[in-house]
PDB file of C-alpha atoms in Angstrom:
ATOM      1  CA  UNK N   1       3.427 -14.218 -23.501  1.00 87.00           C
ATOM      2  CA  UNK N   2       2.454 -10.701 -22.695  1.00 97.00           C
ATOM      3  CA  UNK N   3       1.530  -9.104 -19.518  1.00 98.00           C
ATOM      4  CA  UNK N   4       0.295  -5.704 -18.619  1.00 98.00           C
ATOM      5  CA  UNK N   5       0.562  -4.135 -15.000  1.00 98.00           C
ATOM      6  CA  UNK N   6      -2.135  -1.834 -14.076  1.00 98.00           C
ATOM      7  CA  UNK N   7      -2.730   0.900 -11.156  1.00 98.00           C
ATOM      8  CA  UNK N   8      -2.186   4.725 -10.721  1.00 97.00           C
ATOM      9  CA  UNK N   9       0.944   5.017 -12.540  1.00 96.00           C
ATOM     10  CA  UNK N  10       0.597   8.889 -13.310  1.00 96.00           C
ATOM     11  CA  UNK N  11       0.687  10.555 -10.163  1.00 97.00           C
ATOM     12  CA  UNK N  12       3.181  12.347  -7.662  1.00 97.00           C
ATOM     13  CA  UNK N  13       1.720  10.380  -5.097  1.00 97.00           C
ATOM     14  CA  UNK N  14       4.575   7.759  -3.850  1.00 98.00           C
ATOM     15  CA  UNK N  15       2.419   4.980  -2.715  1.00 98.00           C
ATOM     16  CA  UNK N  16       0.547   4.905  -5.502  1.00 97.00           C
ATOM     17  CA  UNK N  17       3.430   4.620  -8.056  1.00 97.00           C
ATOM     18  CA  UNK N  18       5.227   2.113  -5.599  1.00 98.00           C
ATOM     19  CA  UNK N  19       2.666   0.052  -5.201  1.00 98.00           C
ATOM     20  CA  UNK N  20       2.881  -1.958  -8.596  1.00 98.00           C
ATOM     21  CA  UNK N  21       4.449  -5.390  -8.580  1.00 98.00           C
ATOM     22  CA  UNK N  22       5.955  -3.926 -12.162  1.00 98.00           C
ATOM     23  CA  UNK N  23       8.762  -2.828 -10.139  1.00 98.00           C
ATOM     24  CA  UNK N  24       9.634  -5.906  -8.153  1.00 98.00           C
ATOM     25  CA  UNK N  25       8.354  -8.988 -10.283  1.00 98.00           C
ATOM     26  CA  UNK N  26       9.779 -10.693 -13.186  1.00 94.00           C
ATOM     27  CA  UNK N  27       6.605 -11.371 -15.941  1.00 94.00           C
ATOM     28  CA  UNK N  28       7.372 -12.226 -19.682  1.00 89.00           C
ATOM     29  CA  UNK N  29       6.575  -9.255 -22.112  1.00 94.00           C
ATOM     30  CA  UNK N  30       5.970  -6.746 -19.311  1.00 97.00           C
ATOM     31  CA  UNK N  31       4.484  -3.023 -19.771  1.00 98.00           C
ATOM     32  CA  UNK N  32       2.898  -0.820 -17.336  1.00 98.00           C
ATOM     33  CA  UNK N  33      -0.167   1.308 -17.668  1.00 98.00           C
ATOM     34  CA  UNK N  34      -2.232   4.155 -15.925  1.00 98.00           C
ATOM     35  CA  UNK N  35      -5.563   2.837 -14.336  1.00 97.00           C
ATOM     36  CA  UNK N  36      -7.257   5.653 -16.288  1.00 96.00           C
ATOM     37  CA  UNK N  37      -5.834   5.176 -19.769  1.00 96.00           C
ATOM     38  CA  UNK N  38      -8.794   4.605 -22.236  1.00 92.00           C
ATOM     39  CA  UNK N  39      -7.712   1.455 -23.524  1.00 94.00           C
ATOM     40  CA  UNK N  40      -5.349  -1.825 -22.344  1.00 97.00           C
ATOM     41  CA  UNK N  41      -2.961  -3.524 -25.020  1.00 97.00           C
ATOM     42  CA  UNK N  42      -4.526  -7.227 -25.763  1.00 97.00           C
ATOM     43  CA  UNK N  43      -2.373 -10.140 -23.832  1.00 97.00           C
ATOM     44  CA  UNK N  44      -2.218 -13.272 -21.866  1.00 97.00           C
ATOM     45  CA  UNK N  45      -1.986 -11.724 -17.873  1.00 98.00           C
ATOM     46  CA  UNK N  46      -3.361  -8.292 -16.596  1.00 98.00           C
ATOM     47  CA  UNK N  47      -2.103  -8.072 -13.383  1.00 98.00           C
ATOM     48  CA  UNK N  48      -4.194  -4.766 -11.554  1.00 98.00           C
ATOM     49  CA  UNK N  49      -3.077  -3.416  -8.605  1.00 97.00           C
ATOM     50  CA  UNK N  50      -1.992  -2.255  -5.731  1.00 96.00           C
ATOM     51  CA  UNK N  51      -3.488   0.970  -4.161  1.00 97.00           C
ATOM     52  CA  UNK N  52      -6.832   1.986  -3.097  1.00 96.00           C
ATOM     53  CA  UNK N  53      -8.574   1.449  -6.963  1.00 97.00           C
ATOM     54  CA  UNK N  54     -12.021  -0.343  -5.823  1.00 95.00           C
ATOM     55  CA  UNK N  55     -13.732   2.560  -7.717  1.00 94.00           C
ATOM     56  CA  UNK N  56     -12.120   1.532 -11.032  1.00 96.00           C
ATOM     57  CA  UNK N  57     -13.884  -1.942 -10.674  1.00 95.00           C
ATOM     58  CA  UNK N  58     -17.571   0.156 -10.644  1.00 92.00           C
ATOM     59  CA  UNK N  59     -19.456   2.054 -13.237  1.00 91.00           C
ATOM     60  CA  UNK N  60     -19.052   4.566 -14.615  1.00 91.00           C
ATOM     61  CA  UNK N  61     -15.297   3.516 -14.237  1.00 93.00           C
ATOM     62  CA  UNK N  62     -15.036  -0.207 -14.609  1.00 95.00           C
ATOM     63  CA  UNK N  63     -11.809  -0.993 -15.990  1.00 96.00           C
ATOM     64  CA  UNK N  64     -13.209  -4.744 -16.181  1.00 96.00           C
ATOM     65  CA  UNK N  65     -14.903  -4.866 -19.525  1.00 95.00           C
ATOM     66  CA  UNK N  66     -11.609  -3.334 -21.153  1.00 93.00           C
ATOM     67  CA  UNK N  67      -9.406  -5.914 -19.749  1.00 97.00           C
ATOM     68  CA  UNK N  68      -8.624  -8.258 -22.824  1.00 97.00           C
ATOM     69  CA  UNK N  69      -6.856 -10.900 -21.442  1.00 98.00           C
ATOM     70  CA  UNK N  70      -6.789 -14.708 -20.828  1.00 97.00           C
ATOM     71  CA  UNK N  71      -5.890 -14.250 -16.942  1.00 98.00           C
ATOM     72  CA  UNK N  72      -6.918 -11.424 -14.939  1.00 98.00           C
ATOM     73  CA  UNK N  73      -5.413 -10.564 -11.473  1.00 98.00           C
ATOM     74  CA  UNK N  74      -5.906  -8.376  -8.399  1.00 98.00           C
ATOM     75  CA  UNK N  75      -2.922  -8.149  -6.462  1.00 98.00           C
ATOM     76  CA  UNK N  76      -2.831  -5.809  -3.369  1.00 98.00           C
ATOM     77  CA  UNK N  77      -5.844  -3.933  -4.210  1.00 97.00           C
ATOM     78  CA  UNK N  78      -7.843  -2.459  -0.963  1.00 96.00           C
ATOM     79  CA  UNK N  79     -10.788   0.158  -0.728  1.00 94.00           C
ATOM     80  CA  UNK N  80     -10.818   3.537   1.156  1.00 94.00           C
ATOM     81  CA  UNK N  81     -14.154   4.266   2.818  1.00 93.00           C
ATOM     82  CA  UNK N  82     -14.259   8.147   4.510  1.00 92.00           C
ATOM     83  CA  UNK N  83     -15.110   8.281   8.397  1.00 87.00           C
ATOM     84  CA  UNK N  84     -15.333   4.441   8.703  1.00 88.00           C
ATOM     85  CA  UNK N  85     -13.294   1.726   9.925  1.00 92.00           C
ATOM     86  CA  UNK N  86     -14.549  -1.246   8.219  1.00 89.00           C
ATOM     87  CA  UNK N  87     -14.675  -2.246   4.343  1.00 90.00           C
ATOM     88  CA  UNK N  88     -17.674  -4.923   2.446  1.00 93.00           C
ATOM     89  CA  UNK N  89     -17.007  -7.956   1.136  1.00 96.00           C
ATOM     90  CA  UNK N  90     -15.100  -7.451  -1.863  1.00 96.00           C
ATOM     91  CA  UNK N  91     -17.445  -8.367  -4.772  1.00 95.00           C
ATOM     92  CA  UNK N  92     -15.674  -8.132  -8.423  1.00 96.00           C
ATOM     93  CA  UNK N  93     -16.280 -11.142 -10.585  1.00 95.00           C
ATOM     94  CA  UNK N  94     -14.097 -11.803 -13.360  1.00 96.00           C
ATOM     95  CA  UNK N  95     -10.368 -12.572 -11.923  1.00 98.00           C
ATOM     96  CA  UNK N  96      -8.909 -15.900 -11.810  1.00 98.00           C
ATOM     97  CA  UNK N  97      -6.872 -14.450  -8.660  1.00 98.00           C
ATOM     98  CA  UNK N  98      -7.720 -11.936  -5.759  1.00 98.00           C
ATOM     99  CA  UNK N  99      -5.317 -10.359  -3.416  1.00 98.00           C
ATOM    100  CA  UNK N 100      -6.305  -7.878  -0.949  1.00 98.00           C
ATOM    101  CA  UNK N 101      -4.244  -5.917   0.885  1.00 98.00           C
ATOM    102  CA  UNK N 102      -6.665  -6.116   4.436  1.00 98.00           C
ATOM    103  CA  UNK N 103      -6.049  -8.517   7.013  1.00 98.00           C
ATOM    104  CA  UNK N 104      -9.002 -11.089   6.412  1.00 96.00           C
ATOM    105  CA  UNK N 105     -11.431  -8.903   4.493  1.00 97.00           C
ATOM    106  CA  UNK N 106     -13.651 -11.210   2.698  1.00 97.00           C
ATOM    107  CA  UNK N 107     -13.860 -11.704  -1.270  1.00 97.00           C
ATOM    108  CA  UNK N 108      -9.870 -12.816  -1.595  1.00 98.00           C
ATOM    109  CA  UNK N 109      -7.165 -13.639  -0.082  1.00 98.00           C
ATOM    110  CA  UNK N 110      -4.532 -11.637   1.883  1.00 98.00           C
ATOM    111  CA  UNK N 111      -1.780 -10.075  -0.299  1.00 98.00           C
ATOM    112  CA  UNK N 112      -0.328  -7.120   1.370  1.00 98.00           C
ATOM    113  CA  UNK N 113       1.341  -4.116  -0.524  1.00 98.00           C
ATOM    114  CA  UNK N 114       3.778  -5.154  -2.957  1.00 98.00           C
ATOM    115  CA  UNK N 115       5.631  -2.487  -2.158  1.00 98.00           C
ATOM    116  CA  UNK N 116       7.639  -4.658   0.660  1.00 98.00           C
ATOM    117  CA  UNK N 117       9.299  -5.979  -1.675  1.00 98.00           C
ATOM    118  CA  UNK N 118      11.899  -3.101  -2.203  1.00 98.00           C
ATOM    119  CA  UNK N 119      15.343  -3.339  -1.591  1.00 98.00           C
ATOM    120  CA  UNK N 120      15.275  -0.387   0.126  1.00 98.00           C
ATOM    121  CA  UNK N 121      13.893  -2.409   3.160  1.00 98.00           C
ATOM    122  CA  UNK N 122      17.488  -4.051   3.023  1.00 98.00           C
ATOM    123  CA  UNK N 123      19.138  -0.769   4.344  1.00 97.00           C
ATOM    124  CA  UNK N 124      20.414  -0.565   8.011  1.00 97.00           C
ATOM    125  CA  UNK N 125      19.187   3.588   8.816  1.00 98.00           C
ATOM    126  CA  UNK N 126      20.751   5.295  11.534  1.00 98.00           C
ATOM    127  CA  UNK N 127      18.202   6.636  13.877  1.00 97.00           C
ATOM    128  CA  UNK N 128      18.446  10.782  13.889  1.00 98.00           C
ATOM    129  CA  UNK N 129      15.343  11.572  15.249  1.00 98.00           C
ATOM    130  CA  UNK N 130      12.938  11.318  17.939  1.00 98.00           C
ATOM    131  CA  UNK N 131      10.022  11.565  16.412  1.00 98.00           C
ATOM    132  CA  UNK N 132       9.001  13.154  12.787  1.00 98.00           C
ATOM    133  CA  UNK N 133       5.876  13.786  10.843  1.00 98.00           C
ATOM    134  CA  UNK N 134       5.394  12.091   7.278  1.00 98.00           C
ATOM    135  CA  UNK N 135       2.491  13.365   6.144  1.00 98.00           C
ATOM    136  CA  UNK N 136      -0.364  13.066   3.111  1.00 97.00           C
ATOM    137  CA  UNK N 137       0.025  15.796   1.250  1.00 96.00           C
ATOM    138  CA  UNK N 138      -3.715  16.084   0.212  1.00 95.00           C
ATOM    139  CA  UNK N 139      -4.731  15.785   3.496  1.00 95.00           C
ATOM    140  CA  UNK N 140      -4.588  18.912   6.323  1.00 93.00           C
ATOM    141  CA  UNK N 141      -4.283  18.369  10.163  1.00 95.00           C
ATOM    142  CA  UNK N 142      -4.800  21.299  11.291  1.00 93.00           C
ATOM    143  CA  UNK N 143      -3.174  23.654  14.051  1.00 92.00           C
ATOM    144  CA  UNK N 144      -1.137  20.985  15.910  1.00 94.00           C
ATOM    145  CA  UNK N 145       2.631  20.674  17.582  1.00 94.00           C
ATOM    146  CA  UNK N 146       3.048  18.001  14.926  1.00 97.00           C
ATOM    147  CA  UNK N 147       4.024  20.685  12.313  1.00 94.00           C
ATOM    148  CA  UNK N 148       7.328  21.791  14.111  1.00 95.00           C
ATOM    149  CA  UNK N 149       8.475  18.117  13.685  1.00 98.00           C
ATOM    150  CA  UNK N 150      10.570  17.037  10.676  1.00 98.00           C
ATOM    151  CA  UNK N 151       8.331  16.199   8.182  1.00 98.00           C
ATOM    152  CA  UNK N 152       8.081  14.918   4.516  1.00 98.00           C
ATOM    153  CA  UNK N 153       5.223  14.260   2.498  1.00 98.00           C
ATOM    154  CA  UNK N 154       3.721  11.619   0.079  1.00 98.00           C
ATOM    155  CA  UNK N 155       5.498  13.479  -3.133  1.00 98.00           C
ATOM    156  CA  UNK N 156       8.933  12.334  -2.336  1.00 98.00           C
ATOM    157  CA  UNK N 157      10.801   9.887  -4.148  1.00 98.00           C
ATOM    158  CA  UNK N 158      10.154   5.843  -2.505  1.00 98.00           C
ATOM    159  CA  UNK N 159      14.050   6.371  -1.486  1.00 98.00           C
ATOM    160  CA  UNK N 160      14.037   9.306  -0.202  1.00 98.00           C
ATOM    161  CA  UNK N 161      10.452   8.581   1.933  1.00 98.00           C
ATOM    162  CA  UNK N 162      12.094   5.497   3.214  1.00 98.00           C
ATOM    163  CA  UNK N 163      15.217   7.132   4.371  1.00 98.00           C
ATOM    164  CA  UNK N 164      12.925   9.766   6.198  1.00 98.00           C
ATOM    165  CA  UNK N 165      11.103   7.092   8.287  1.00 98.00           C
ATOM    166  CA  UNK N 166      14.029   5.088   8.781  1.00 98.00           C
ATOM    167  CA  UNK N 167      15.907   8.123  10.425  1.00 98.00           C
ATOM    168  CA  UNK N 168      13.596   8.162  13.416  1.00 98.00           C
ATOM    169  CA  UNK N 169      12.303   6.364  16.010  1.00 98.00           C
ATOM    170  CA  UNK N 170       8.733   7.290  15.680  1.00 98.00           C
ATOM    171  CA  UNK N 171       7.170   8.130  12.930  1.00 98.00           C
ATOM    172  CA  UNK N 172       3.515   9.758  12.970  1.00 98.00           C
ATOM    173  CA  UNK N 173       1.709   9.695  10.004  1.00 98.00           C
ATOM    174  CA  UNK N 174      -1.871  10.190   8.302  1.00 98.00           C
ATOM    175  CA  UNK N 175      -0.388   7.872   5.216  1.00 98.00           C
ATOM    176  CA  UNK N 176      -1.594   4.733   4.453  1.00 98.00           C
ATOM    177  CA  UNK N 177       1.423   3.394   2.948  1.00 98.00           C
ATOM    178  CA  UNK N 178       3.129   6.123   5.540  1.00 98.00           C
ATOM    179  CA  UNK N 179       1.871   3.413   8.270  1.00 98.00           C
ATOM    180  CA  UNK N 180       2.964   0.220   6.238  1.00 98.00           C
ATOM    181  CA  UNK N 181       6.488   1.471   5.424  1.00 99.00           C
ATOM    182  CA  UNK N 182       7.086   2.626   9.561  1.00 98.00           C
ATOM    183  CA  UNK N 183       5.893  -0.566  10.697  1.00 98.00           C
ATOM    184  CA  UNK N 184       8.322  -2.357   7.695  1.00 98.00           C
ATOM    185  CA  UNK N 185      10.915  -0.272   8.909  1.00 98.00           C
ATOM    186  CA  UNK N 186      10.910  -1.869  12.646  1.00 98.00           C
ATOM    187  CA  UNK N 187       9.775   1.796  13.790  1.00 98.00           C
ATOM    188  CA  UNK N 188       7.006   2.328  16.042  1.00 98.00           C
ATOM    189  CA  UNK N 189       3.852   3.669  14.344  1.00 98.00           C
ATOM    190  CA  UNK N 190       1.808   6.710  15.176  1.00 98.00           C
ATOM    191  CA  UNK N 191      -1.092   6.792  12.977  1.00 98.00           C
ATOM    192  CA  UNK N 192      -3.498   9.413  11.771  1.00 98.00           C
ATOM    193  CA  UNK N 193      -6.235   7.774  10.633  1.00 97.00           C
ATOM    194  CA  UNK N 194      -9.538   9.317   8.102  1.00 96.00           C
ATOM    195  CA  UNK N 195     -10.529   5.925   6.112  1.00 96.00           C
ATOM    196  CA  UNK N 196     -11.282   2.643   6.175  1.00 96.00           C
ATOM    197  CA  UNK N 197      -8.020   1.654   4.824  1.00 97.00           C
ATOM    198  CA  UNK N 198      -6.117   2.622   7.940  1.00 97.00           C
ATOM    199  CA  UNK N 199      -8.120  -0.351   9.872  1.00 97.00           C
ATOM    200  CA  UNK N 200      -6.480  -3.282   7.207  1.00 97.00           C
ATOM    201  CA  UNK N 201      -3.177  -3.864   8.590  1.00 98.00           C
ATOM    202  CA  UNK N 202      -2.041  -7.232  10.030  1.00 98.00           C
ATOM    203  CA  UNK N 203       0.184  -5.554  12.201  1.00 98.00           C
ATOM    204  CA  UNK N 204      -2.088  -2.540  13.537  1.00 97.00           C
ATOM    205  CA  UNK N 205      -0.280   0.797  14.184  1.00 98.00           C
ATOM    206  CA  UNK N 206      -1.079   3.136  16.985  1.00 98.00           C
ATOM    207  CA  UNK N 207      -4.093   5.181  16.442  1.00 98.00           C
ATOM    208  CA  UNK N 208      -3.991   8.854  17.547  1.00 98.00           C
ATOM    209  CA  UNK N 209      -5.301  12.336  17.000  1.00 96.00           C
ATOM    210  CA  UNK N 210      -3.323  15.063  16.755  1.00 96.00           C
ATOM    211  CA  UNK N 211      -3.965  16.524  20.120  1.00 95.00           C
ATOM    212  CA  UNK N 212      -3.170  13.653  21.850  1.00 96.00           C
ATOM    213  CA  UNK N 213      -0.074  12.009  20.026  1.00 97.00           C
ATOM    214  CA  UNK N 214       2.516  12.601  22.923  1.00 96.00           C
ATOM    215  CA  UNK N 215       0.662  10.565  25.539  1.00 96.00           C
ATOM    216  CA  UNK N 216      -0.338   8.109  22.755  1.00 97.00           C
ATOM    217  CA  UNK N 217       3.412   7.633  21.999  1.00 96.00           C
ATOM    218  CA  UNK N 218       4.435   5.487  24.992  1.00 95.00           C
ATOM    219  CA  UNK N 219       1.511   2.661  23.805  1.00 96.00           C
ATOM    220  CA  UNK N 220       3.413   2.656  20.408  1.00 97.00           C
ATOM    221  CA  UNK N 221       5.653  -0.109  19.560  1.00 97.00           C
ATOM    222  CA  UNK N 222       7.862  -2.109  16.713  1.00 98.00           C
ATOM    223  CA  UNK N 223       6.749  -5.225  14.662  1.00 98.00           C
ATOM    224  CA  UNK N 224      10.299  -6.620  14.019  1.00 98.00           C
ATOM    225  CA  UNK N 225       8.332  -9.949  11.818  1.00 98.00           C
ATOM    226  CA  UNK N 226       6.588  -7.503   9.797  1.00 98.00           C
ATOM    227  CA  UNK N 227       8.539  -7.224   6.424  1.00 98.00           C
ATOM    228  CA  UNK N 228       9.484 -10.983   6.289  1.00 98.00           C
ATOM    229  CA  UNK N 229       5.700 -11.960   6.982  1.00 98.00           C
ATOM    230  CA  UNK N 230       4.623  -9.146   4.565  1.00 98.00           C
ATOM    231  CA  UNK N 231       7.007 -10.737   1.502  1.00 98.00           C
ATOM    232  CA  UNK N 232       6.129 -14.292   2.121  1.00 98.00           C
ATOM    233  CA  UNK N 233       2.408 -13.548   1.333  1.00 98.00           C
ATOM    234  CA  UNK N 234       3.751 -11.984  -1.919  1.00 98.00           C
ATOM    235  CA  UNK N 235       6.143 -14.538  -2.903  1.00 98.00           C
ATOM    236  CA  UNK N 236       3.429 -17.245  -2.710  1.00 98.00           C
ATOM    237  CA  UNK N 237       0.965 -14.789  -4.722  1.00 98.00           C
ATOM    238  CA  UNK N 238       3.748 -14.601  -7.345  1.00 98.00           C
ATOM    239  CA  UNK N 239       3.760 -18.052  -7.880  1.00 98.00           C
ATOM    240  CA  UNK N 240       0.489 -18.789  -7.549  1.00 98.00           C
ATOM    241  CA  UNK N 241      -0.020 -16.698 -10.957  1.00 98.00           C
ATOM    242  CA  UNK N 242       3.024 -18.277 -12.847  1.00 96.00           C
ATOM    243  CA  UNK N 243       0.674 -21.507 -12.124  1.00 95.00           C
ATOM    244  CA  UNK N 244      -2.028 -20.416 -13.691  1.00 95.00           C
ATOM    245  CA  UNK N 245      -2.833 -22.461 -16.782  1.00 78.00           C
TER     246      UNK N 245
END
């Protein structure tokens, strides 16, 4: 038995490298791979995901047709859509399995970042901070108050991103996986949003602009059933594929 894990492995973004259940998910014969690499090793499970890879599944990208493999899986994938708030159908033929990381999108079923599944969710963090910043680091805000806040961006380690968000009792953000890891946290959730993706979430953040975060704050609040909700959709996903026949 051989399995390969695919998403985008090669990149100092955090959420993208944490967002493979490689890290988190016992598979026989298991080896991870880039989402760009020109070829994929021959074996029994190809398991693609998480992140914000819908344009790998189209041409001239399509990862599909080099996929040699008796099962094929998506597992936390979701789309990112500029200046909108809603996402189509998700239409890729081929998997024996679909999990999508928004809240009852159509095309699969809901499978929420893998990424919950880190110990580091565990952890008790002492609160230090009002309120900090963790931001995108591809992605500018312009002149606001938000930049004298703490802050920490998207190329820290999982660990130390966690730590950061755990230390405070707010946490704005303009990070998709920013948002998810707040609202894991039991923090309340300011978020920044510029994509579709930001509109997925079962348990919805509060959305703000950056001139108008401080009177936004008081609406925000905590989603204390968030991380056991968010693992019980992947535990059942996980054994839903070691089903597979």
């Amino acid at each position: 038995m051989k399995t390969i894990f695919i998403n985008i492995k090669n990149t100092p973004n955090v959420g993208d490298v944490a967002c493979s259940p490689f890290h988190y998910f016992k598979f026989p014969g298991a080896s991870a791979h880039d989402i760009r690499d020109e070829s994929f090793p021959e074996c029994d499970l190809a398991i693609v995901g998480g992140g914000a890879i819908e344009p790998y599944f189209k041409d001239p990208l399509d990862i599909m047709p080099r996929l040699n493999a008796k099962h094929k899986v998506a597992w936390g994938i979701g789309s990112s859509r500029s200046g909108r708030k809603q996402n189509e159908p998700f239409a890729v033929d081929g998997f024996d399995l679909i999990g999508l990381r928004e809240y009852k999108r159509e095309g699969g079923d809901y499978v929420p970042c893998v990424s919950c599944m880190s110990e580091l969710f565990n952890k008790d963090y002492a609160i230090k901070h009002d309120v900090v910043f963790y931001k995108h680091a591809a992605k500018d805000i312009g002149d606001s108050d938000i930049h004298g806040l703490p802050t920490l961006d998207n190329r820290a380690s999982l660990e130390d991103a966690i730590a950061f968000m755990g230390s405070a009792e707010t946490v704005i953000t303009n990070s998709f996986h920013g948002t998810y890891w707040a609202t894991l946290l039991n923090r309340k959730v300011l978020c920044l949003p510029f994509s579709s993706k930001f509109y997925g979430y079962k348990f919805s953040p509060t959305y703000t602009k950056v001139d108008n975060w401080k009177a936004d704050r008081r609406l925000a609040t905590t989603h204390p059933e968030a991380l056991e909700d968010c693992r019980k959709y992947n535990i059942a996903f996980h054994e839903r594929i070691l089903n597979l026949k």
